[in-house]
Coordinates of C-alpha atoms in Angstrom, one line a residue:
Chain A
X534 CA 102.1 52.6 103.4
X535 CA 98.8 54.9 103.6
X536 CA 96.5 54.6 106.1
X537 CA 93.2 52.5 106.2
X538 CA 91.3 56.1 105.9
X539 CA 92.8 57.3 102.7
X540 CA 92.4 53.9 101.1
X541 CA 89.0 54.3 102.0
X542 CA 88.6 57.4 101.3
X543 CA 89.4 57.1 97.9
X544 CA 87.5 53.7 97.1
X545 CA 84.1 55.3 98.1
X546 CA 85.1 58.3 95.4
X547 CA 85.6 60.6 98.3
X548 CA 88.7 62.2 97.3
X549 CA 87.7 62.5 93.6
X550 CA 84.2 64.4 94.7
X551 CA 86.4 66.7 96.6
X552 CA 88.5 67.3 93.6
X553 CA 85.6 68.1 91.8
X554 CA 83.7 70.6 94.0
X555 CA 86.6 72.2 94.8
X556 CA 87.1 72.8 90.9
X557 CA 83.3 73.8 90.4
X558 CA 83.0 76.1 93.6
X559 CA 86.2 78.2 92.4
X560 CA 85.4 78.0 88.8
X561 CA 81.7 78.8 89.1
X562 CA 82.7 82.2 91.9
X563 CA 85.2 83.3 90.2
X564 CA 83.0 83.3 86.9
X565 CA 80.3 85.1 89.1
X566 CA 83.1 87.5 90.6
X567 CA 84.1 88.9 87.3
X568 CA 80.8 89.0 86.0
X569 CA 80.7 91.3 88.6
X570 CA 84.0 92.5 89.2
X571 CA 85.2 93.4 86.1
X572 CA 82.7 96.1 85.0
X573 CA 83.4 97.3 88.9
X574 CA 86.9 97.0 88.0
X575 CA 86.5 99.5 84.4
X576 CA 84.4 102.0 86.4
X577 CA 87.4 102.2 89.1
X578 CA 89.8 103.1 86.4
X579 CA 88.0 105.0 84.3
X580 CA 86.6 107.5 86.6
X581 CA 89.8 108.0 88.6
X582 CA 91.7 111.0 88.0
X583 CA 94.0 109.6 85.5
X584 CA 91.3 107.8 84.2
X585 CA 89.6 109.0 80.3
X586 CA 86.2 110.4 82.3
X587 CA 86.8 111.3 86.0
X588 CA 84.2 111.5 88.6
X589 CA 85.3 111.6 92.1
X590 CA 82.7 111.3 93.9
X591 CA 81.4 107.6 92.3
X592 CA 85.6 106.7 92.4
X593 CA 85.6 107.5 96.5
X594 CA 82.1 105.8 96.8
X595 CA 83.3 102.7 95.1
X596 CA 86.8 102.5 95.9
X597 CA 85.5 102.8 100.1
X598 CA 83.5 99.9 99.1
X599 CA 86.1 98.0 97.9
X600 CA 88.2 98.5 100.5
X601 CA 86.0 98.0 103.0
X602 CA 85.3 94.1 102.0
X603 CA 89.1 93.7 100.9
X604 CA 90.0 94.4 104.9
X605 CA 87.9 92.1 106.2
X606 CA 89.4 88.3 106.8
X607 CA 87.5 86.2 105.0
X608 CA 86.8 83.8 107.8
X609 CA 84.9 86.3 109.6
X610 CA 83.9 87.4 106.5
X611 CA 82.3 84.3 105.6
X612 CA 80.3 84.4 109.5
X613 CA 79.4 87.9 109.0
X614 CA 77.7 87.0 105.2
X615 CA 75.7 84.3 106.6
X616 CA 72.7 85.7 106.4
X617 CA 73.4 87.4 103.6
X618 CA 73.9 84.0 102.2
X619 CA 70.7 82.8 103.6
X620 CA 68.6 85.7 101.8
X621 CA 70.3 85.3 98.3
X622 CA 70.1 81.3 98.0
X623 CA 67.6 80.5 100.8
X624 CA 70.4 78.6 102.9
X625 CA 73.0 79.7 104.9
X626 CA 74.8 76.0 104.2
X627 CA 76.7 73.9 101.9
X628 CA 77.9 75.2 98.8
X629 CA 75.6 76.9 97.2
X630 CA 76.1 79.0 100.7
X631 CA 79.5 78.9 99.9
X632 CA 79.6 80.4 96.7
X633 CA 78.0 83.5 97.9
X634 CA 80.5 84.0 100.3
X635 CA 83.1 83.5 97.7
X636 CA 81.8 85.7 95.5
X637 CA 81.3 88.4 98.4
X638 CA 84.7 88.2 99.1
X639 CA 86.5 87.7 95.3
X640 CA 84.6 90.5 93.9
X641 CA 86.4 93.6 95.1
X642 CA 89.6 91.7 95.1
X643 CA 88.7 91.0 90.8
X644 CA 87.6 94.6 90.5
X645 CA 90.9 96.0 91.7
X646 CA 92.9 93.4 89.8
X647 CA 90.7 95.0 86.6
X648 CA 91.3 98.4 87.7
X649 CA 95.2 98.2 87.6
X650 CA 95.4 95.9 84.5
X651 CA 93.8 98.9 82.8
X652 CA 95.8 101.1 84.9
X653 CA 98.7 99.5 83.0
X654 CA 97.5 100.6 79.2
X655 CA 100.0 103.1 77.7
X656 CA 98.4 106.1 78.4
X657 CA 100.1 107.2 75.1
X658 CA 98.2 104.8 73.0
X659 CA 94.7 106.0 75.5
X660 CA 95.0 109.8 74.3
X661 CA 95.9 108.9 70.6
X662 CA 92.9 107.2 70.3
X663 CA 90.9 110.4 72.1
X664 CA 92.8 112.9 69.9
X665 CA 91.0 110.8 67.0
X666 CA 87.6 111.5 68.4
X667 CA 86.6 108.3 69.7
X668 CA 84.2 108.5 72.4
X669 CA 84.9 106.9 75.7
X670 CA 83.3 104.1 75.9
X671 CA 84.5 102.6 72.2
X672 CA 88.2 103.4 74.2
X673 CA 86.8 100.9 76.8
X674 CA 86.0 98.1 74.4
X675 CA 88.1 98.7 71.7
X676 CA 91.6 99.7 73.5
X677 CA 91.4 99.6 77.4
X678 CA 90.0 95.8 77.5
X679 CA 92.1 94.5 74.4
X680 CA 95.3 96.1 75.1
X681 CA 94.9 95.1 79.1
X682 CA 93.9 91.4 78.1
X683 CA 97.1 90.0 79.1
X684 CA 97.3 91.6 82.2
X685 CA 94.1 90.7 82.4
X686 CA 94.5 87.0 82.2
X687 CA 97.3 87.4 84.3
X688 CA 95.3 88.5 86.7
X689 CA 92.7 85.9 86.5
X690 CA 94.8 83.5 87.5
X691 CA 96.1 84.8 90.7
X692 CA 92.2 85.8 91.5
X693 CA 91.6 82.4 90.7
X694 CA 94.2 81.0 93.1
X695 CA 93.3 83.1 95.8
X696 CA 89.8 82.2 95.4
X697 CA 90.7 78.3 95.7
X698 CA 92.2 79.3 98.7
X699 CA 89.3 80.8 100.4
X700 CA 87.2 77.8 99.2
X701 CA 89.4 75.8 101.6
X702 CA 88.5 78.1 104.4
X703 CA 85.1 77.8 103.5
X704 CA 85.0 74.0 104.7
X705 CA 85.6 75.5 108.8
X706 CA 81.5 76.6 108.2
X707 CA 80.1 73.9 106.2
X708 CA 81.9 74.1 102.6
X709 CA 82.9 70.7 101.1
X710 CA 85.2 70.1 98.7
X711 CA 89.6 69.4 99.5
X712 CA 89.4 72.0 102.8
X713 CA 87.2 70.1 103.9
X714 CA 88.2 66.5 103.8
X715 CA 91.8 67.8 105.0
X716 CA 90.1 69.5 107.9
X717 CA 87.7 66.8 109.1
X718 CA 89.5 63.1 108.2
X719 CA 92.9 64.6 108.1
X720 CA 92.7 67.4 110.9
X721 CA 90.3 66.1 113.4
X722 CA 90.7 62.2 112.8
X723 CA 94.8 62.6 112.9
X724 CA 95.5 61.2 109.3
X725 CA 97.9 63.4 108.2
X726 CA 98.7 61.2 105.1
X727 CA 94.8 62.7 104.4
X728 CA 96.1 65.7 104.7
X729 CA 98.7 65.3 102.3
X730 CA 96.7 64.1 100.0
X731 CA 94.4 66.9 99.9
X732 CA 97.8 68.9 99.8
X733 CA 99.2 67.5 96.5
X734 CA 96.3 67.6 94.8
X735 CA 95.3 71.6 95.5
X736 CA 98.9 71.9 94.1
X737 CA 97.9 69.9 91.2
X738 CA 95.0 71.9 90.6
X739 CA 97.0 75.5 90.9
X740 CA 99.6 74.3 88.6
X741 CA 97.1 74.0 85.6
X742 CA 95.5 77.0 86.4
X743 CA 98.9 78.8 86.5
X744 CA 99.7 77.0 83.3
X745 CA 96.2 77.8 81.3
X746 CA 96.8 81.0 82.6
X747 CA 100.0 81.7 81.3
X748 CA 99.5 80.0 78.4
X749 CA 96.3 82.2 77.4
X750 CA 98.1 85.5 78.2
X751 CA 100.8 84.4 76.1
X752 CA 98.6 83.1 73.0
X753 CA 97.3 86.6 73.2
X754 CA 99.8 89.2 74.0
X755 CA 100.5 90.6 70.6
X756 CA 103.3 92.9 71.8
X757 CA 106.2 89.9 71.7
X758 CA 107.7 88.1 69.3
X759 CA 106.7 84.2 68.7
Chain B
X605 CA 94.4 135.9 52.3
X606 CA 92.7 132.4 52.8
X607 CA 90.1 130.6 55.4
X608 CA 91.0 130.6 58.6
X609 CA 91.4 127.3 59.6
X610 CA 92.9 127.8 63.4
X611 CA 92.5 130.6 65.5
X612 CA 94.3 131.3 68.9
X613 CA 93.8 134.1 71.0
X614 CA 95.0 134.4 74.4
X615 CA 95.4 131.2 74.9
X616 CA 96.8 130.3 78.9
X617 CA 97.6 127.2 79.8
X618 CA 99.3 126.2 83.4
X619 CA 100.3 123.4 85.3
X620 CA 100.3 123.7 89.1
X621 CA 100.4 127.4 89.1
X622 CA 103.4 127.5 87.0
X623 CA 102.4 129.2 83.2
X624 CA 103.6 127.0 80.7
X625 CA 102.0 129.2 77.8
X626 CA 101.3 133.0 78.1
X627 CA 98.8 135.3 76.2
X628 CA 99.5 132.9 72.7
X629 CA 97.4 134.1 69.9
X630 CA 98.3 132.5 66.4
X631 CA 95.8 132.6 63.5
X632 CA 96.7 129.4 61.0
X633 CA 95.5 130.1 57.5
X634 CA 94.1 127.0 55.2
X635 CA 96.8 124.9 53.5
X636 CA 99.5 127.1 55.5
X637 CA 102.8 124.9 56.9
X638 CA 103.5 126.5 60.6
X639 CA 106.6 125.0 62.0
X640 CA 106.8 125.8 66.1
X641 CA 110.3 125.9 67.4
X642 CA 111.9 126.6 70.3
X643 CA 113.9 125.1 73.4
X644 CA 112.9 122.5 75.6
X645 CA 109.7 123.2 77.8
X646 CA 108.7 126.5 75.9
X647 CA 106.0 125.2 75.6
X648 CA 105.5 124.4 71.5
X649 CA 104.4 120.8 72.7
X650 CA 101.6 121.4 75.2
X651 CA 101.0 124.1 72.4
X652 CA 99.6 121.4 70.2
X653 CA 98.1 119.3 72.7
X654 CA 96.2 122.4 73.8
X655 CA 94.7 122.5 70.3
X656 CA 93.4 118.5 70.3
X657 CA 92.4 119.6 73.9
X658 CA 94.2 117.0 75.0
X659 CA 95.1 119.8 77.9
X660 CA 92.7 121.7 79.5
X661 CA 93.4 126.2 79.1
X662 CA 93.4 127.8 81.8
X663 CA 92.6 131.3 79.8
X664 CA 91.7 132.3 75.8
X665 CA 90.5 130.9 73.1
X666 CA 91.2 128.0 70.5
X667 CA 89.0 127.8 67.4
X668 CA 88.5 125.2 64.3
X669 CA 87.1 127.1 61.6
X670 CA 85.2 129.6 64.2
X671 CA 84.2 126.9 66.7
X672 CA 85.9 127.0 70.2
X673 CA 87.3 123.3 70.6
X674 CA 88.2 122.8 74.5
X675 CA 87.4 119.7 76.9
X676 CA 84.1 121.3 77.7
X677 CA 83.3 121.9 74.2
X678 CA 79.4 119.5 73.9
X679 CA 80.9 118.3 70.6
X680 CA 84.6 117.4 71.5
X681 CA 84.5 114.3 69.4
X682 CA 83.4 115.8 66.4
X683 CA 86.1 118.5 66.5
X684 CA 88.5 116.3 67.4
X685 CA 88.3 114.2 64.1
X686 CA 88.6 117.3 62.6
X687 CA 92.3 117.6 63.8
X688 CA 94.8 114.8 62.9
X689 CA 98.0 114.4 65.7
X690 CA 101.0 112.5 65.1
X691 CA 102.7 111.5 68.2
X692 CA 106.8 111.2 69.1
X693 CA 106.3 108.1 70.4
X694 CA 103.9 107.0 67.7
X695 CA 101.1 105.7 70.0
X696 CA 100.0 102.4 67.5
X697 CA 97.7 100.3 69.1
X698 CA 100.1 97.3 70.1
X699 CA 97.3 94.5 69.8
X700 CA 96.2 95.7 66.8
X701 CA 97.8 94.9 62.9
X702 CA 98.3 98.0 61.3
X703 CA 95.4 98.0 58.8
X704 CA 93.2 98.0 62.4
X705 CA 95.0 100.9 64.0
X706 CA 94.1 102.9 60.9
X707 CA 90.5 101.8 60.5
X708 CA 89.6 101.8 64.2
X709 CA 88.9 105.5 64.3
X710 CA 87.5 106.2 61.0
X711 CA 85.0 103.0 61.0
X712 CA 84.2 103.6 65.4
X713 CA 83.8 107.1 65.7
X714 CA 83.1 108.3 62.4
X715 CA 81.2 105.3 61.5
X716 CA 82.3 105.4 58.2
X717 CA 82.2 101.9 55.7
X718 CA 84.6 99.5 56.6
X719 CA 84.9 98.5 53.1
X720 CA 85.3 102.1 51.8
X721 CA 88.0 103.2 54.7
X722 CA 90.0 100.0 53.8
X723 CA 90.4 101.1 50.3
X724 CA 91.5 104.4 51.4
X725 CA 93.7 102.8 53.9
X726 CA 95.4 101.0 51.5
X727 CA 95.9 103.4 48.8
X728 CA 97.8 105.7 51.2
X729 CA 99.8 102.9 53.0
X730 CA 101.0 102.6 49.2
X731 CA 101.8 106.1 49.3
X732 CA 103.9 106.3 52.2
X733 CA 105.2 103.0 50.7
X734 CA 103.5 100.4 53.6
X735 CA 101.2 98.4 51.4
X736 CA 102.7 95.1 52.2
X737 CA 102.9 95.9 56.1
X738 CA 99.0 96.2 56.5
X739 CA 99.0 92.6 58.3
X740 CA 101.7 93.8 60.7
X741 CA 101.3 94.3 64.2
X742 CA 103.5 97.5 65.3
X743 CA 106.3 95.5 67.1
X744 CA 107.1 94.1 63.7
X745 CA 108.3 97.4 62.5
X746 CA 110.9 99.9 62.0
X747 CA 110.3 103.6 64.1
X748 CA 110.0 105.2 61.1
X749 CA 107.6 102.7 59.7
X750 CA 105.5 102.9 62.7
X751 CA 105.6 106.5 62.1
X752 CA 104.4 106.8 58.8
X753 CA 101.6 104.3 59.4
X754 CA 100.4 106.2 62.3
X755 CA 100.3 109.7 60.0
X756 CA 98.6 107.4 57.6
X757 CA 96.0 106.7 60.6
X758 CA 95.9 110.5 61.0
X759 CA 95.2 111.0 57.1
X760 CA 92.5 108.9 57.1
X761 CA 90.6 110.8 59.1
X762 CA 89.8 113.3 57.1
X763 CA 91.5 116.2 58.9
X764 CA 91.6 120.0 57.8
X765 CA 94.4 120.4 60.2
X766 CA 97.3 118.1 61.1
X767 CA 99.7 118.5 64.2
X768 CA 103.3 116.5 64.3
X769 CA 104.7 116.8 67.7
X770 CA 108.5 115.7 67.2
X771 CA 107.1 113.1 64.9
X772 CA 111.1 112.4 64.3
X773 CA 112.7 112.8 67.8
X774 CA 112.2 108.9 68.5
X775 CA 113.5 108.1 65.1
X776 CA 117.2 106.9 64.0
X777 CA 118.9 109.4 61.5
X778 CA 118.6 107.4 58.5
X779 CA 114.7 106.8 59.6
X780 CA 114.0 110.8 59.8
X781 CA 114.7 111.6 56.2
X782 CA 111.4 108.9 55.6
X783 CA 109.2 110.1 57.9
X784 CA 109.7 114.2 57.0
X785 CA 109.6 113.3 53.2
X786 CA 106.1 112.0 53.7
X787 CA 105.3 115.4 55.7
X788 CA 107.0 117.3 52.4
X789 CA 105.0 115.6 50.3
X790 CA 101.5 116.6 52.4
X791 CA 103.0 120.3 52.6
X792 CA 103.0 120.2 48.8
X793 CA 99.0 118.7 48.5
X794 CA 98.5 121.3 50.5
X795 CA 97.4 120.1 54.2
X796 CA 97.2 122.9 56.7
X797 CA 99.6 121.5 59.4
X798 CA 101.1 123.0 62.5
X799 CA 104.9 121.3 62.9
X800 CA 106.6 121.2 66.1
X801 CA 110.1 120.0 65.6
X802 CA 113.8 119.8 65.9
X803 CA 115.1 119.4 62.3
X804 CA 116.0 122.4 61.8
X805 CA 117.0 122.0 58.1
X806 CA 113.4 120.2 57.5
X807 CA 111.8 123.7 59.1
X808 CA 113.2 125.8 56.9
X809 CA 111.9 123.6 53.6
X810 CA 108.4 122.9 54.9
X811 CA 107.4 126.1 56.3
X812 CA 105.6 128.9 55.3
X813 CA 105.6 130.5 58.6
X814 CA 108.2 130.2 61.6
X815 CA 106.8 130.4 64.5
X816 CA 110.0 130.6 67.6
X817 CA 108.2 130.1 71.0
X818 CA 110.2 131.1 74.4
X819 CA 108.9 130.8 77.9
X820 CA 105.3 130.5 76.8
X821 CA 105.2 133.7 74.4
X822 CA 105.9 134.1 70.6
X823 CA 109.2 135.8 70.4
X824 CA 109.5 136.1 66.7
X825 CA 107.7 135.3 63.8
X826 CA 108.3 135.5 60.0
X827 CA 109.1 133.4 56.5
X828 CA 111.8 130.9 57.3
X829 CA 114.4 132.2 55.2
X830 CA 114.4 135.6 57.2
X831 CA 114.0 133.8 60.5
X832 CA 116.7 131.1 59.9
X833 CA 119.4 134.1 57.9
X834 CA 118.5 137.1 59.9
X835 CA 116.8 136.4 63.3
X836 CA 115.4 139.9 64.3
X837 CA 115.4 139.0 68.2
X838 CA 118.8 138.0 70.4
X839 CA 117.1 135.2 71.5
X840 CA 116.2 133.5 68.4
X841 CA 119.9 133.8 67.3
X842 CA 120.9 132.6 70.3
X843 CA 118.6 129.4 70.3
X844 CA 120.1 129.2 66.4
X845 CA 123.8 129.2 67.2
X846 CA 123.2 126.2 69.4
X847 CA 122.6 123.8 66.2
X848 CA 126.2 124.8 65.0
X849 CA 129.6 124.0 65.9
X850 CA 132.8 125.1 66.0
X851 CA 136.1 124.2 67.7
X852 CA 138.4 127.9 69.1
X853 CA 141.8 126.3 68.7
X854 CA 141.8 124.0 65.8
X855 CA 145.6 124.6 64.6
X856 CA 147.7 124.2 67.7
X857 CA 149.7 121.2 67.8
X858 CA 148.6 118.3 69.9
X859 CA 150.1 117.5 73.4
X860 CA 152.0 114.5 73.4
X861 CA 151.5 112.4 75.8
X862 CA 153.0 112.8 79.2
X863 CA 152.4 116.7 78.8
X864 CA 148.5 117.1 79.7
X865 CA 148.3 120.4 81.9
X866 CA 145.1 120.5 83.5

């Protein structure tokens, strides 16, 4: 029923090793993205014209930025960042490599996902909180982050999802991890069962990430019922 | 004739070259009740957000007890916890429970003692008969609860002057008469307050001072009793005859059906 390949594939632990660096290169860049992104992502919104303290100038710098890496494909992204890569972790290889490139490319994405998440906040709510005297940056941490944190985790997910995505890509320049084992034993060896393989279980992994997801935006979303 | 707690002089205020308030000067004396009314978009809302300078002025001069509070004032924030707004929509913080929404302000901005604002909170969420609802987040209650929690945020701030912006024009009938008995009972403690507002019955109890904006401009002011009996401008009694009723041919007989003439 499958073919000599997967069997083998699995026995030596193959499959599983992909599983797990696929988990740990999209978990650990899209920790490093919003460690990143995020703050980027409050700036954009709160020096925006609507925003509670605009400044124009830093907005168009920053926003230019963003866009900038957000039109670039990420597979010629990722050949363009090479030695970029190279500087930051000393190779321009493997996953450590990899994970630059990730972050390179998730970051703006995760700042404008922040941006409108806070973009979303009643600005009702925003201006009640200013007509009480509360300086700007308590209205970041004590009404823009906590009242966006659903939209937030929303958010989180799909950047998350996207991200696993790209770590797929990666594998065409030397990431490892499910792309990879789909592109060389499935792709270039003609064992599509391989490929199938590597299919299901990327849909595996999305699902509980779409579940934890949604499960943490609802524990937390104090506007509804239940 | 008491401290002056507000002064206006002047006061401009456009949007996109059109004037939405025009050469406004009102002088608000301490514990005076001044209830702002007038039609829709003359301007008696962006009035009051003008004095939280929630709006930027385009021309004159708004002071709190002699300082000029604007969005370039240095000490914004302090003024602004001088001045208490209650909101049509209410504006509770949806995440938070309700004793949170009160003590964010108080405890972040004024850095007042948790402990010590708490106590306050709850004595006037008993007041305004919420002590049971501190633990409540806002989507567990009732418009006029909401409201009357989020004047008790307002309260707790100290303020020496308090502006309610249609505080009822959210709320059900039977939920009005709750919320403007809490602002009666703050009229009689005393609370300088500047009321914009549709109840037209409620303005003429809690006022001390009418104040009937048009267009941007003051068209007549006065006590409410000679305002609301004996408006001295065409306008004003125009504005008042559209809160009553009356139907021109009450006794002529029905047409039964089949009859209509159009």
């Amino acid at each position: 029923m499958f073919s000599e390949m997967l069997i083998k594939l699995w026995e030596n632990g193959i499959i599983l090793k992909g599983v797990w660096e696929t988990i740990y290169m999209t978990t650990l860049s899209s920790l490093i993205a919003y460690i990143i992104g995020l703050p980027l992502g409050v700036v954009l919104s709160v020096t925006s014209g609507e925003g509670i303290r605009p400044i124009p100038w830093l907005n168009r710098v920053l926003g230019l930025a963003v866009n900038f890496f957000r039109s670039i494909p990420f597979i010629i992204l990722m050949v363009a960042m090479l030695p970029v890569a190279k500087w930051i972790v000393g190779v321009s290889l493997g996953n450590r490599a990899m994970i630059v490139m990730l972050v390179i490319a998730a970051t703006p994405y995760v700042a404008r996902m922040v941006e409108s998440s806070l973009k979303e906040v009643d600005s009702g709510v925003v201006e009640a909180a200013q007509s009480m005297g509360t300086g700007n940056q308590q209205i970041v941490w004590k009404v823009l982050l906590p009242e966006a944190r659903p939209s937030l985790a929303t958010g989180a997910v799909i950047s998350m999802v996207t991200i696993l995505g790209y770590s797929a890509m990666a594998a065409t320049i030397g990431g490892t991890g499910l792309g990879q084992i789909a592109i060389s034993y499935g792709h270039q060896r003609f064992q599509p069962d391989v490929t199938w393989c590597c299919v299901f279980l990327t849909v595996i992994i999305v699902q509980i990430i779409q579940e934890l997801g949604a499960w943490t935006a609802k524990k937390i979303d104090k506007r509804r019922r239940g | 004739m008491e401290r002056e707690v507000l002064e206006i002089s002047h006061l401009r205020k456009q949007y996109d070259g059109q004037t939405v308030i025009d050469d406004l000067s009102l002088t608000v004396h301490e514990g005076e009740v001044i209830v702002v009314i007038g039609p829709s978009g003359c301007g008696k809302s962006t009035l009051l957000r003008c004095v939280n300078a929630l709006e930027d002025i385009q021309g004159g001069q708004i002071r709190l007890h002699g300082e000029p509070i604007s969005q370039k004032s240095r000490n914004l924030q302090q003024l602004r916890q001088k001045v208490g707004m209650v909101f049509q929509n209410y504006e509770l913080f949806p995440h938070m429970n309700v004793l949170d929404n009160i003590l964010l302000a108080p405890v972040k901005a004024q850095k007042r003692a948790r402990r010590e604002v708490k106590e306050e909170a709850m004595a006037l969420l008993g007041r305004v008969g919420l002590e049971n609802r501190a633990e409540s987040y806002p989507r567990q209650l009732s418009g006029g609860q909401k409201q009357r929690v989020a004047i008790v945020r307002a309260l707790c701030m100290h303020p020496e002057l308090l502006l309610f912006d249609e505080v009822t024009a959210a709320l059900d009938p039977e939920m009005v008469r709750e919320v403007l008995e809490v602002i009666l009972d703050l009229a009689d403690q005393g609370r300088t307050m500047l009321v914009v507002t549709h109840e037209m019955q409620f303005a003429r109890a809690v006022a001390d001072r009418i104040i009937f904006l048009d267009q941007g401009r003051i068209c007549e002011e006065g006590p409410p009793e000679t305002f609301f009996d004996a408006p001295k401008t065409e306008r004003a009694e125009k504005f008042l005859k559209t809160f009553t009723f009356e139907r021109k041919n009450k006794s002529k007989s029905g047409i039964r059906p089949g009859e209509e003439k159009l």
